[in-house]
PDB file of C-alpha atoms in Angstrom:
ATOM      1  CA  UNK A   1      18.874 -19.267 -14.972  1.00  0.00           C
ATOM      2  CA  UNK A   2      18.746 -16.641 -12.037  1.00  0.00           C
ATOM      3  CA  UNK A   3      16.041 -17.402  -8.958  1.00  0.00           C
ATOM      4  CA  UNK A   4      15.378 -14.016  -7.029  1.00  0.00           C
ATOM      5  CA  UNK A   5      16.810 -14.658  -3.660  1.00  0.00           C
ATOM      6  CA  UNK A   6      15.206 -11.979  -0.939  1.00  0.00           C
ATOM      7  CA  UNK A   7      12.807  -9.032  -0.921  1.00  0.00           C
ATOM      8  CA  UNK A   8      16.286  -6.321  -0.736  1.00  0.00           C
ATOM      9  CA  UNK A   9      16.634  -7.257  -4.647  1.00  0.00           C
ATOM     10  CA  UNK A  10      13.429  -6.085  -5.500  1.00  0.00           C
ATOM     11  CA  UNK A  11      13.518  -2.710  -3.890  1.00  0.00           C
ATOM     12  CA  UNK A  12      16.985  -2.643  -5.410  1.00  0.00           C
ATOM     13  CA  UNK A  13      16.429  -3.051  -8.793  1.00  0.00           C
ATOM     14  CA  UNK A  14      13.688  -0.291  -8.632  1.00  0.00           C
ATOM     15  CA  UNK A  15      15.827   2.239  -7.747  1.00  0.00           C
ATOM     16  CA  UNK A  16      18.413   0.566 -10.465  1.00  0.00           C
ATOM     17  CA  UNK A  17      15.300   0.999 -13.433  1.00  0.00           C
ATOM     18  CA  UNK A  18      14.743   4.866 -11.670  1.00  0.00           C
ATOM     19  CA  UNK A  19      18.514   6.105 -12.068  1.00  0.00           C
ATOM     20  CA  UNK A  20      18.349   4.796 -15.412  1.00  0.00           C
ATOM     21  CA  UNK A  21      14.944   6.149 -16.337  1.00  0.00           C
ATOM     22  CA  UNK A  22      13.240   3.071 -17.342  1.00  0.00           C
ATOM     23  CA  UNK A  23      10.827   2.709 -14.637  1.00  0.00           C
ATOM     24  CA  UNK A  24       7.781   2.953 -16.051  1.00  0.00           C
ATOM     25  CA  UNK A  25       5.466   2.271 -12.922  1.00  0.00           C
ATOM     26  CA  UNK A  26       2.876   4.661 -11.821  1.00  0.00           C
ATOM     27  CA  UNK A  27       4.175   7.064  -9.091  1.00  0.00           C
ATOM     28  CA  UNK A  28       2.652   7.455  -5.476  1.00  0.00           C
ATOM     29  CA  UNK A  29       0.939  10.453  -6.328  1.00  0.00           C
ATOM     30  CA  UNK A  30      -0.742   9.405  -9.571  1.00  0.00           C
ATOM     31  CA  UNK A  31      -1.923   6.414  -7.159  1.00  0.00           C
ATOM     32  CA  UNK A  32      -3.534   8.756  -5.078  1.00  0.00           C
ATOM     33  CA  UNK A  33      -5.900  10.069  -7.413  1.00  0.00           C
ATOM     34  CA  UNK A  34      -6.487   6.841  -9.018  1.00  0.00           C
ATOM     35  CA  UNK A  35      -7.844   5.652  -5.837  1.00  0.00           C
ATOM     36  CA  UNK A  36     -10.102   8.661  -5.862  1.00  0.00           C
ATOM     37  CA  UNK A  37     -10.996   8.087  -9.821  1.00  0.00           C
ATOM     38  CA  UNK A  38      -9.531  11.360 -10.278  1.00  0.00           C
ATOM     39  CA  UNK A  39      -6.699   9.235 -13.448  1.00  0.00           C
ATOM     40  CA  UNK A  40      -7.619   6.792 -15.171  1.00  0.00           C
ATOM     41  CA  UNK A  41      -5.658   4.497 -17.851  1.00  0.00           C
ATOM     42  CA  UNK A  42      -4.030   1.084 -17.187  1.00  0.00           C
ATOM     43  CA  UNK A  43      -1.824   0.655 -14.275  1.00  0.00           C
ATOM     44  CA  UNK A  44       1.356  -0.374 -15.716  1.00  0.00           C
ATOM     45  CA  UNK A  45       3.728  -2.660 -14.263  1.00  0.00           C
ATOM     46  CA  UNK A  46       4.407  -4.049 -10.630  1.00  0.00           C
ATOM     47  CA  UNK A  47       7.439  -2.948  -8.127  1.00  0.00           C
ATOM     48  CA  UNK A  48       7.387  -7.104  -7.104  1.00  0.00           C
ATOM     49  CA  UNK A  49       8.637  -7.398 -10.748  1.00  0.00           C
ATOM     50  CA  UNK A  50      11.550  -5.028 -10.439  1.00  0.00           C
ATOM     51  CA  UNK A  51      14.187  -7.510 -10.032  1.00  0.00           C
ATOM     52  CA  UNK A  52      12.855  -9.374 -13.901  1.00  0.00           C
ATOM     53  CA  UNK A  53      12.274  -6.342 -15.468  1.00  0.00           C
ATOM     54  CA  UNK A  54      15.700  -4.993 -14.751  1.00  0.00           C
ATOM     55  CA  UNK A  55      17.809  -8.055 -15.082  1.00  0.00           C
ATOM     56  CA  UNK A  56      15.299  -8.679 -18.757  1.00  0.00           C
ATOM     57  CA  UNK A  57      16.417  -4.918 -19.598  1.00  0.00           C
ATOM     58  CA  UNK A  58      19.841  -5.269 -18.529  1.00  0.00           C
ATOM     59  CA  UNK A  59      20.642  -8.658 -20.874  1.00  0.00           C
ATOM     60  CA  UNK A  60      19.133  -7.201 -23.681  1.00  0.00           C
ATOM     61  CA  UNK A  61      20.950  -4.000 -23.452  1.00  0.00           C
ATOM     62  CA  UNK A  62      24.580  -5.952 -23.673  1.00  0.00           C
ATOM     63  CA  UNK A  63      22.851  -8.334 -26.551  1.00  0.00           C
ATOM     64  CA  UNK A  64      20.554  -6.715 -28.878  1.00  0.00           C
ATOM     65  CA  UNK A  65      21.300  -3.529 -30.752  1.00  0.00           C
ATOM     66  CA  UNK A  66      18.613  -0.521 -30.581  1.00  0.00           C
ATOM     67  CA  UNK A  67      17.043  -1.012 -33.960  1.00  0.00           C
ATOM     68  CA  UNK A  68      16.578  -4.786 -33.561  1.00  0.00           C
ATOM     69  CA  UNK A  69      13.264  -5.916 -33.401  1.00  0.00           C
ATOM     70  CA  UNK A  70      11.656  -7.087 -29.599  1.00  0.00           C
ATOM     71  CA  UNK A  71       8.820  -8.986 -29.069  1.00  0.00           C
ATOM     72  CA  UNK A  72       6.760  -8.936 -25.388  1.00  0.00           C
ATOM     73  CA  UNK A  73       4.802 -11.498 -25.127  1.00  0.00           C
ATOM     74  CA  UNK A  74       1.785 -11.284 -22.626  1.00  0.00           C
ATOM     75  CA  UNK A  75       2.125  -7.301 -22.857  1.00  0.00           C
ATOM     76  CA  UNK A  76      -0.948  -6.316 -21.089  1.00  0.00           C
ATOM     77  CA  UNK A  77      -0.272  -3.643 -18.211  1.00  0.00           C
ATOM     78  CA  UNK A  78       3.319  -5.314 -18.432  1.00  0.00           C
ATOM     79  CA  UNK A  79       6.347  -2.792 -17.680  1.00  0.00           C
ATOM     80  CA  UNK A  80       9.230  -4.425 -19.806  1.00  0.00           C
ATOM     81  CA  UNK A  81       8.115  -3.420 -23.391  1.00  0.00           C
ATOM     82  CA  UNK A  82       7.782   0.610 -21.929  1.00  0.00           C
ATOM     83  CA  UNK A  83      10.816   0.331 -20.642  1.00  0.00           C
ATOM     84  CA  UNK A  84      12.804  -0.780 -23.341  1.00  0.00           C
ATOM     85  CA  UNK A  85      11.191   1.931 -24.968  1.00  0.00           C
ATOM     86  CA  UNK A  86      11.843   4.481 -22.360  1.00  0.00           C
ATOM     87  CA  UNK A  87      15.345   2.952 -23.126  1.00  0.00           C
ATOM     88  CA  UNK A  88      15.852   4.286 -26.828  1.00  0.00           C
ATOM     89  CA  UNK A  89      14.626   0.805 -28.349  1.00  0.00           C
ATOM     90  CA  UNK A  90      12.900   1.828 -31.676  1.00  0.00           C
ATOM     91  CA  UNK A  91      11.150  -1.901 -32.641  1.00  0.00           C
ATOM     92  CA  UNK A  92       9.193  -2.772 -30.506  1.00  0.00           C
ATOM     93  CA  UNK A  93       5.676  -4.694 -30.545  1.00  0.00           C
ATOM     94  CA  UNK A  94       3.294  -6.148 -27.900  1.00  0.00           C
ATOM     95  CA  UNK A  95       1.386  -9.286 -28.331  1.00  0.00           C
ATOM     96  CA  UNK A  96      -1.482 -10.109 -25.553  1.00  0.00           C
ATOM     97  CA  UNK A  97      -5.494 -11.023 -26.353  1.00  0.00           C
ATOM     98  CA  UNK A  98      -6.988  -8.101 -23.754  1.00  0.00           C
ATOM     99  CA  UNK A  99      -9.313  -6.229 -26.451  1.00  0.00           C
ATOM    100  CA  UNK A 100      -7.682  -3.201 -24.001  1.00  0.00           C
ATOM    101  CA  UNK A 101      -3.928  -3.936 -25.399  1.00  0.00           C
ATOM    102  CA  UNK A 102      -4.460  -0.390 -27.521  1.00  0.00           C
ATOM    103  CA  UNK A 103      -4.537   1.493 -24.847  1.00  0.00           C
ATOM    104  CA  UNK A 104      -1.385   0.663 -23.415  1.00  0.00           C
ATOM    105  CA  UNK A 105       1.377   4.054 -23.503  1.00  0.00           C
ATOM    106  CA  UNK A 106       3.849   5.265 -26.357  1.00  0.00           C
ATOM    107  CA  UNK A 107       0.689   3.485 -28.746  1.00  0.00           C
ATOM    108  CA  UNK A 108       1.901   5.689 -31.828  1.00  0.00           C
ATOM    109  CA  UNK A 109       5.698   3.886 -31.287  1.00  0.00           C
ATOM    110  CA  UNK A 110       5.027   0.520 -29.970  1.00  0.00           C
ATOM    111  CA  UNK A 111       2.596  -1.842 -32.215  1.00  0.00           C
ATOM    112  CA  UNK A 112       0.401  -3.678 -30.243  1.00  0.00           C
ATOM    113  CA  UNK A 113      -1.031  -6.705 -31.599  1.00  0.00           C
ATOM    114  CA  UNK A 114      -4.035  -8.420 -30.018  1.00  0.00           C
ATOM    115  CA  UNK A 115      -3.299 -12.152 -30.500  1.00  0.00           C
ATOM    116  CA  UNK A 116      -2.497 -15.655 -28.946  1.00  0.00           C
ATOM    117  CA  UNK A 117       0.699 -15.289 -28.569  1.00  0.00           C
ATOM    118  CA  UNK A 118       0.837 -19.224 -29.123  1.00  0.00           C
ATOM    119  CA  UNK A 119      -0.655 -18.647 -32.502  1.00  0.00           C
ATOM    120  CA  UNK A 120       0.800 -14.955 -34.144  1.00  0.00           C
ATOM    121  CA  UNK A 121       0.420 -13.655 -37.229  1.00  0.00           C
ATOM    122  CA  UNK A 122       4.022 -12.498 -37.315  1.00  0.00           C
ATOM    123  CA  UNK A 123       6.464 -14.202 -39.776  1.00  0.00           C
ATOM    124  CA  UNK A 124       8.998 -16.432 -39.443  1.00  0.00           C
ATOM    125  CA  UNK A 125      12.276 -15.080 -38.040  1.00  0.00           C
ATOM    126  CA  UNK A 126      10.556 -11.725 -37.279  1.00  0.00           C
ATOM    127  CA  UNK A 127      11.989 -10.636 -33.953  1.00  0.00           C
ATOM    128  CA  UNK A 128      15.976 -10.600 -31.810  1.00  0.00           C
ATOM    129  CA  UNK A 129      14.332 -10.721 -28.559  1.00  0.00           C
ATOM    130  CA  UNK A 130      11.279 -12.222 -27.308  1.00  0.00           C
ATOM    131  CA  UNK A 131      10.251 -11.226 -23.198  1.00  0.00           C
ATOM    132  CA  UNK A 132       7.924 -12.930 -21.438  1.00  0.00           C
ATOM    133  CA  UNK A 133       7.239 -11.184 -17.452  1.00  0.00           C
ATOM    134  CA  UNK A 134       5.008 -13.813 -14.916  1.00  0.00           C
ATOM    135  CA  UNK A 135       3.595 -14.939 -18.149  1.00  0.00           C
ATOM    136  CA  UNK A 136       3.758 -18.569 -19.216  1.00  0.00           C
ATOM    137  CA  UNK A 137       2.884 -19.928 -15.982  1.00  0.00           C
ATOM    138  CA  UNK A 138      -0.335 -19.049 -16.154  1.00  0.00           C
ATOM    139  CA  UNK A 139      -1.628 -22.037 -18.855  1.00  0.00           C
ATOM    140  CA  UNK A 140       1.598 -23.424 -19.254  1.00  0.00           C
ATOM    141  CA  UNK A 141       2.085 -25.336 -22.367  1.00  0.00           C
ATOM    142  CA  UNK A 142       5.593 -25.855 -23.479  1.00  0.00           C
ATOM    143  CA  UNK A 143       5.754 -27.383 -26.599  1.00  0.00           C
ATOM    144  CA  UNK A 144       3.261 -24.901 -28.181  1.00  0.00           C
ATOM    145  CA  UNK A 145       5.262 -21.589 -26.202  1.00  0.00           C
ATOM    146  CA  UNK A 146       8.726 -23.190 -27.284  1.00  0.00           C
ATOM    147  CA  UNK A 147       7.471 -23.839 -31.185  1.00  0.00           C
ATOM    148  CA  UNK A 148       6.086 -20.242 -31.442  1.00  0.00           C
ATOM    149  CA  UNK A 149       8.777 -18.788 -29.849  1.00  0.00           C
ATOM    150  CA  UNK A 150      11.828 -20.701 -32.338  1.00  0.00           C
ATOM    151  CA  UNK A 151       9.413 -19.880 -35.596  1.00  0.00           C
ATOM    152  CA  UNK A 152       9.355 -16.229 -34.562  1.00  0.00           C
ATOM    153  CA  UNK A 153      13.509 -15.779 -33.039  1.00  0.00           C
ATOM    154  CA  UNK A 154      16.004 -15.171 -36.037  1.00  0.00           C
ATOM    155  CA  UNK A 155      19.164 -17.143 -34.875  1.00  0.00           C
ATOM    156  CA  UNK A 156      21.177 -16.136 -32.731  1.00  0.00           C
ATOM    157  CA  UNK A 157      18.284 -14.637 -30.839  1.00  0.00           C
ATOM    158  CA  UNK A 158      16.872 -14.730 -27.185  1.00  0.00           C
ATOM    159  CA  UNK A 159      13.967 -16.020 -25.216  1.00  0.00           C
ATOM    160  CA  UNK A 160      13.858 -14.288 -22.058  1.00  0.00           C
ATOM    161  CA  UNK A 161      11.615 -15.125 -19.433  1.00  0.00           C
ATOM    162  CA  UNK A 162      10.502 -15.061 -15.852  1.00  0.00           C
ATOM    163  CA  UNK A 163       7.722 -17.221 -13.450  1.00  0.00           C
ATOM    164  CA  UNK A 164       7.190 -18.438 -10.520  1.00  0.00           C
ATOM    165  CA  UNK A 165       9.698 -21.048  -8.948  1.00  0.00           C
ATOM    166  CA  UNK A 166      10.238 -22.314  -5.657  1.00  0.00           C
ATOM    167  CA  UNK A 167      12.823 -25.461  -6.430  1.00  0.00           C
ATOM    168  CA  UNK A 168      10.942 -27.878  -4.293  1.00  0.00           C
ATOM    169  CA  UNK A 169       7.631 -28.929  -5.783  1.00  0.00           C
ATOM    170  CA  UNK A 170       4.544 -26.837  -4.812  1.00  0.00           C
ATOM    171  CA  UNK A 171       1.189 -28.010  -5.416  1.00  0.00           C
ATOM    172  CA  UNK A 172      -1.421 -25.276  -7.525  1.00  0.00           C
ATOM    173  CA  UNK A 173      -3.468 -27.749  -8.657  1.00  0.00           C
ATOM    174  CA  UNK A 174      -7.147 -26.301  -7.131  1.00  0.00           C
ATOM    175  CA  UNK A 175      -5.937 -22.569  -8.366  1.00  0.00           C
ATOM    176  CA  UNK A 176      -6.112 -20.616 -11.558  1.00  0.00           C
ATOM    177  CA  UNK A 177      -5.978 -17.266 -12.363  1.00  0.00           C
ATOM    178  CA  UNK A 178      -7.026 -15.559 -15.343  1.00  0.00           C
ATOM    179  CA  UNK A 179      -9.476 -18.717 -16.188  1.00  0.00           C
ATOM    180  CA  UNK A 180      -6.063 -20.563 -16.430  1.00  0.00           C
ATOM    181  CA  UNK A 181      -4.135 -23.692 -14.626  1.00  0.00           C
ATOM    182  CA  UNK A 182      -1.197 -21.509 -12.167  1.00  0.00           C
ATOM    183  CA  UNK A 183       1.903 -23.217 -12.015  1.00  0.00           C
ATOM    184  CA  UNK A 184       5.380 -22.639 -10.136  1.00  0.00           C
ATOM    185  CA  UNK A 185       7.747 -23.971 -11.565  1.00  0.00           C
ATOM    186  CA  UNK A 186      10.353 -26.214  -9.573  1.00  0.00           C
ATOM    187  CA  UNK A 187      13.810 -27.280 -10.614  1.00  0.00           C
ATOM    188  CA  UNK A 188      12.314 -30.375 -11.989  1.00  0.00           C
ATOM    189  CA  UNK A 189      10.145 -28.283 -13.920  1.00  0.00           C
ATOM    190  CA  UNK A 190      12.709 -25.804 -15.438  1.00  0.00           C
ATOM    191  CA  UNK A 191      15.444 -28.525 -15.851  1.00  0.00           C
ATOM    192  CA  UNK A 192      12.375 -30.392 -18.303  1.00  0.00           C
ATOM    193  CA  UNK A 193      11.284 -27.137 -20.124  1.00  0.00           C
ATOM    194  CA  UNK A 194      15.158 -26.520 -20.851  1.00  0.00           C
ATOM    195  CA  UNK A 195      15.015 -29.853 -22.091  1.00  0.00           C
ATOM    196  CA  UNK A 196      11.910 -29.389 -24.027  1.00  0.00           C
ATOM    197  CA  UNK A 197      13.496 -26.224 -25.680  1.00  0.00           C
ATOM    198  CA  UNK A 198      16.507 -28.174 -27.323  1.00  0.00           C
ATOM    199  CA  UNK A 199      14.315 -30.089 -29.661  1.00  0.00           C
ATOM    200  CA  UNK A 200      13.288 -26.440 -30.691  1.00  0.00           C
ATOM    201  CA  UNK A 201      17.120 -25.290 -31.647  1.00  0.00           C
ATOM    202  CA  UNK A 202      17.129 -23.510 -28.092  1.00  0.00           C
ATOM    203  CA  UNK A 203      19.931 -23.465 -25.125  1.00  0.00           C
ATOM    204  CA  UNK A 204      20.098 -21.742 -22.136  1.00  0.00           C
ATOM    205  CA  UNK A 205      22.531 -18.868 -22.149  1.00  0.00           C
ATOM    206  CA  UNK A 206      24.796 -18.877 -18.996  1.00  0.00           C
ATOM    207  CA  UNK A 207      25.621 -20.945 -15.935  1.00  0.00           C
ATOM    208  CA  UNK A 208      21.841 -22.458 -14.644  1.00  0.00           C
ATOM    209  CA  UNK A 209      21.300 -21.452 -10.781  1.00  0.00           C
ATOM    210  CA  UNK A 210      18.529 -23.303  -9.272  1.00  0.00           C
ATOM    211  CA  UNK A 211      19.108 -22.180  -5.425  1.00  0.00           C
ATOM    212  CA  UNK A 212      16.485 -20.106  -3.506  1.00  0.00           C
ATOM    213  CA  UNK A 213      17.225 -18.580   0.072  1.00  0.00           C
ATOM    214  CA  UNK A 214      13.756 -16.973   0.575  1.00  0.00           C
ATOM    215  CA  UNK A 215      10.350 -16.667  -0.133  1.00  0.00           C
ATOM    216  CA  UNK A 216       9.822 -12.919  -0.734  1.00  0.00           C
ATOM    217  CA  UNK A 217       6.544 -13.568  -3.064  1.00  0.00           C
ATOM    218  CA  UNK A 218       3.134 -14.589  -1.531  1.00  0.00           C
ATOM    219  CA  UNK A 219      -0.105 -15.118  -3.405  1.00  0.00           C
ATOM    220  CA  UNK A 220      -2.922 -17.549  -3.610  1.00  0.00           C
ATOM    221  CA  UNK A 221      -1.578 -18.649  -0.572  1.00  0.00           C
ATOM    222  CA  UNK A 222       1.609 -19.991  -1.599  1.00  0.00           C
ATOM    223  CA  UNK A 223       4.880 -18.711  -0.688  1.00  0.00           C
ATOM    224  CA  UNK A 224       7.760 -18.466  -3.422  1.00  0.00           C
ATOM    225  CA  UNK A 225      10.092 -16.962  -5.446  1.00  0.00           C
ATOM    226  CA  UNK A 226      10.360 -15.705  -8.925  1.00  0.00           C
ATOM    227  CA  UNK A 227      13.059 -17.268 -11.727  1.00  0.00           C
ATOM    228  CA  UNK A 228      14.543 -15.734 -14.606  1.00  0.00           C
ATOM    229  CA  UNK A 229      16.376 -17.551 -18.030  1.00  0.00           C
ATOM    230  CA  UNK A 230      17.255 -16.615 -21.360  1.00  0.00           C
ATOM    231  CA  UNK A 231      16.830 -19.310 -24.137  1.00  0.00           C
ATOM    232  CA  UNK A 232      19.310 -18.706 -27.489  1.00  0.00           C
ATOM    233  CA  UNK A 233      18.124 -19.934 -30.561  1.00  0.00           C
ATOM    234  CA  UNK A 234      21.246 -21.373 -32.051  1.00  0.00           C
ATOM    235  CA  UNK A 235      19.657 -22.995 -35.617  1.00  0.00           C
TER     236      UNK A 235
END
């Protein structure tokens, strides 16, 4: 567990996924004539996200070997899965119900799969790594995102996530997004789901740091922070 602790980190870890060419965002220019509906195609990714998409991209570069199969979970306009490609990964597939999901780039290498990623049709033991960027707090539902995601890990493999955290409690009750409950997680919250994931065969993978300095993330009119952990399914 890693909590994002100022706004420095982010534009940090953008220049980190440019130098090693696995930034996958759209650049200034092609924004330009996007906003003039001279481009078209999805916009990919989000700079805010640079600090989970480069420490997601850095763990699985030290754990999981190029051919091993990865799993991104959520995948729609999300930057991870293009930049593991971008990367040299070879097996990779995208799971997310937007009818658009086909669309997304490198379509010919990366197999996108328009599911419920609660419900796949993958099989058992398909995948290494399974990534999940701002996704499950939107709907949370542990037990049926910790079920899916031990039925689809081989052992040994990881869960690797991020979502919204501030460690004190923060009320979204009146908000969704997407048609879908928001939450941020808290330490509470985490500390449960980690909990939660043991009765799956999963642990947490390194030391668990719950501290946050700042609040470098505003939306819905909250003010927060974003967290990071890997799961390991050890059974």
């Amino acid at each position: 567990m890693e909590v994002l602790q100022n706004k420095s980190q982010i534009d940090e870890s953008r220049a980190a996924l440019v130098k090693k060419g696995a930034s996958a965002i759209e650049s200034p220019f092609r924004s330009f004539l996007r906003r003039y509906r001279l481009a078209g195609g999805i916009v990919l990714g989000d700079h805010v996200k640079s600090w989970d998409v480069l420490a997601s991209l850095n763990f699985i570069e030290k754990h999981v070997q190029k051919n091993e199969s990865i799993l991104d979970i959520g995948c729609y306009a999300s930057e991870i899965v293009v930049a593991l490609h971008k990367s040299g990964y070879k097996n990779l597939t995208g799971a997310d119900l937007n009818p658009d999901l086909t669309q997304m780039p490198y379509n010919d290498s990366i197999r996108y799969e328009i599911t419920n990623f609660m419900q796949t049709p993958f099989v058992e033991g398909s995948f290494k790594a399974i990534t999940s960027i701002s996704v499950i707090e939107h709907g949370f539902d542990g037990d049926a995102l910790l079920k899916e995601t031990s039925r689809l890990l081989q052992s040994g493999g990881y869960f690797i996530a991020s979502f919204d955290y501030w460690p004190e409690k923060i009320d979204t009750s009146e908000i969704k997004f997407f048609g879908m409950d928001w939450k941020i997680f808290s330490k509470k919250d985490v500390a449960d789901f980690i909990q939660q994931a043991a009765d799956y065969g999963m642990t947490p993978v390194g030391e668990l740091h719950y501290e946050a300095q700042e609040t470098p993330i505003e939306c819905g009119g909250k003010k927060y922070t974003f967290g990071w952990l890997v799961l390991q399914k050890t059974v």
